[in-house]
Amino acid sequence: MPETDTEKFESYLAAVPEPQQQALRDLAERVAAVAPDAERGISYGAPTFKLGGRPLAGFTASKAHLSYLPFSPPVITALEAELDGFGHSKGAIRFTPDQPLPEALVAALVAARRAELES
């Protein structure tokens, strides 16, 4: 029987080595706290929280860093002043287990993306 989207989300996390895995689990908890109505799934190969089937927030792990994916370049542009100390591109914000994204920043990123999706 194929994995459900939630199972795929959890399988991705389970395959990530520590301490990156715990950093991503902490991030997932923060996203879930500000978007309790979001569903867990996979989008573009990344664990993703979705609203109405559309990506709200996601993340990935690589050897050198972790990435938060807002699925919206305008969200990153709008919050660029708050990203001091974090590498970023138009599609991702990079962080490490030693320097996780602050709770307030995660809440702002999720709120900005939610506003986009709901407009």
Tab-separated table of C-alpha atoms in Angstrom:
chain	number	residue	atom	x	y	z
A	1	MET	CA	0.000	0.000	0.000
A	2	PRO	CA	1.489	3.414	-0.970
A	3	GLU	CA	2.455	5.895	1.721
A	4	THR	CA	0.023	8.694	2.529
A	5	ASP	CA	1.229	12.285	2.252
A	6	THR	CA	1.595	12.472	6.034
A	7	GLU	CA	3.629	9.256	6.027
A	8	LYS	CA	5.868	10.638	3.268
A	9	PHE	CA	6.381	13.778	5.375
A	10	GLU	CA	7.410	11.654	8.371
A	11	SER	CA	9.563	9.310	6.251
A	12	TYR	CA	11.551	12.283	4.963
A	13	LEU	CA	12.201	13.477	8.513
A	14	ALA	CA	13.132	9.997	9.744
A	15	ALA	CA	15.814	9.742	7.050
A	16	VAL	CA	17.549	12.992	8.070
A	17	PRO	CA	20.519	12.499	10.439
A	18	GLU	CA	20.731	14.234	13.797
A	19	PRO	CA	21.036	17.064	14.754
A	20	GLN	CA	19.434	18.236	11.494
A	21	GLN	CA	16.417	15.975	12.062
A	22	GLN	CA	15.584	17.546	15.416
A	23	ALA	CA	16.036	21.049	13.986
A	24	LEU	CA	13.532	20.229	11.233
A	25	ARG	CA	11.113	18.639	13.718
A	26	ASP	CA	11.318	21.804	15.838
A	27	LEU	CA	10.637	23.911	12.751
A	28	ALA	CA	7.668	21.692	11.822
A	29	GLU	CA	6.245	22.159	15.326
A	30	ARG	CA	6.574	25.944	15.005
A	31	VAL	CA	4.830	25.965	11.630
A	32	ALA	CA	2.071	23.678	12.933
A	33	ALA	CA	1.570	25.955	15.950
A	34	VAL	CA	0.838	28.988	13.759
A	35	ALA	CA	-1.012	27.030	11.054
A	36	PRO	CA	-2.846	24.221	12.877
A	37	ASP	CA	-5.245	23.870	9.939
A	38	ALA	CA	-2.432	23.057	7.481
A	39	GLU	CA	-2.057	19.509	6.199
A	40	ARG	CA	1.294	17.723	6.055
A	41	GLY	CA	2.457	16.403	2.727
A	42	ILE	CA	5.176	16.515	0.112
A	43	SER	CA	5.569	19.168	-2.561
A	44	TYR	CA	8.466	19.325	-5.005
A	45	GLY	CA	10.065	16.488	-3.024
A	46	ALA	CA	10.087	18.489	0.219
A	47	PRO	CA	8.054	18.018	3.407
A	48	THR	CA	5.403	20.686	3.128
A	49	PHE	CA	2.515	22.165	5.054
A	50	LYS	CA	-0.400	22.842	2.701
A	51	LEU	CA	-3.571	24.898	2.817
A	52	GLY	CA	-6.275	23.883	0.391
A	53	GLY	CA	-3.757	21.699	-1.403
A	54	ARG	CA	-1.404	24.644	-2.004
A	55	PRO	CA	2.064	24.831	-0.388
A	56	LEU	CA	2.286	27.095	2.653
A	57	ALA	CA	5.729	26.237	4.071
A	58	GLY	CA	8.271	23.515	3.523
A	59	PHE	CA	11.807	22.527	4.355
A	60	THR	CA	14.733	20.448	3.163
A	61	ALA	CA	17.994	19.115	4.529
A	62	SER	CA	21.356	19.085	2.800
A	63	LYS	CA	24.831	18.286	4.061
A	64	ALA	CA	25.821	21.900	4.672
A	65	HIS	CA	22.546	23.475	5.851
A	66	LEU	CA	18.787	23.251	6.212
A	67	SER	CA	16.342	25.296	4.157
A	68	TYR	CA	12.965	26.844	4.875
A	69	LEU	CA	10.836	27.098	1.727
A	70	PRO	CA	8.095	29.749	1.712
A	71	PHE	CA	7.140	28.830	-1.891
A	72	SER	CA	6.998	32.545	-2.703
A	73	PRO	CA	9.821	34.938	-3.636
A	74	PRO	CA	7.664	37.961	-2.608
A	75	VAL	CA	7.439	36.582	0.962
A	76	ILE	CA	11.236	36.502	1.207
A	77	THR	CA	11.485	39.990	-0.289
A	78	ALA	CA	8.871	41.365	2.133
A	79	LEU	CA	10.706	39.964	5.173
A	80	GLU	CA	14.269	40.457	3.943
A	81	ALA	CA	15.109	42.898	6.746
A	82	GLU	CA	14.365	40.158	9.290
A	83	LEU	CA	16.646	37.642	7.549
A	84	ASP	CA	19.888	39.252	8.718
A	85	GLY	CA	22.305	36.471	9.584
A	86	PHE	CA	20.571	33.882	7.393
A	87	GLY	CA	21.628	33.091	3.854
A	88	HIS	CA	18.773	33.190	1.408
A	89	SER	CA	17.811	33.126	-2.222
A	90	LYS	CA	14.512	34.012	-3.854
A	91	GLY	CA	13.204	30.544	-2.991
A	92	ALA	CA	14.812	29.462	0.297
A	93	ILE	CA	16.149	30.628	3.635
A	94	ARG	CA	19.168	28.685	4.901
A	95	PHE	CA	19.759	27.886	8.559
A	96	THR	CA	21.555	25.335	10.723
A	97	PRO	CA	20.721	23.383	13.871
A	98	ASP	CA	23.044	25.770	15.751
A	99	GLN	CA	21.260	28.825	14.337
A	100	PRO	CA	17.570	27.926	13.857
A	101	LEU	CA	15.026	30.371	12.515
A	102	PRO	CA	13.500	32.400	15.374
A	103	GLU	CA	9.880	31.640	16.298
A	104	ALA	CA	8.759	35.163	15.434
A	105	LEU	CA	10.349	34.904	11.977
A	106	VAL	CA	8.658	31.552	11.281
A	107	ALA	CA	5.321	33.025	12.366
A	108	ALA	CA	5.836	36.045	10.088
A	109	LEU	CA	6.817	33.858	7.125
A	110	VAL	CA	3.779	31.614	7.570
A	111	ALA	CA	1.447	34.606	8.033
A	112	ALA	CA	2.766	36.323	4.901
A	113	ARG	CA	2.380	33.189	2.784
A	114	ARG	CA	-1.095	32.501	4.225
A	115	ALA	CA	-2.151	36.037	3.289
A	116	GLU	CA	-0.960	35.395	-0.277
A	117	LEU	CA	-2.834	32.106	-0.513
A	118	GLU	CA	-6.025	33.614	0.878
A	119	SER	CA	-6.016	36.690	-1.373
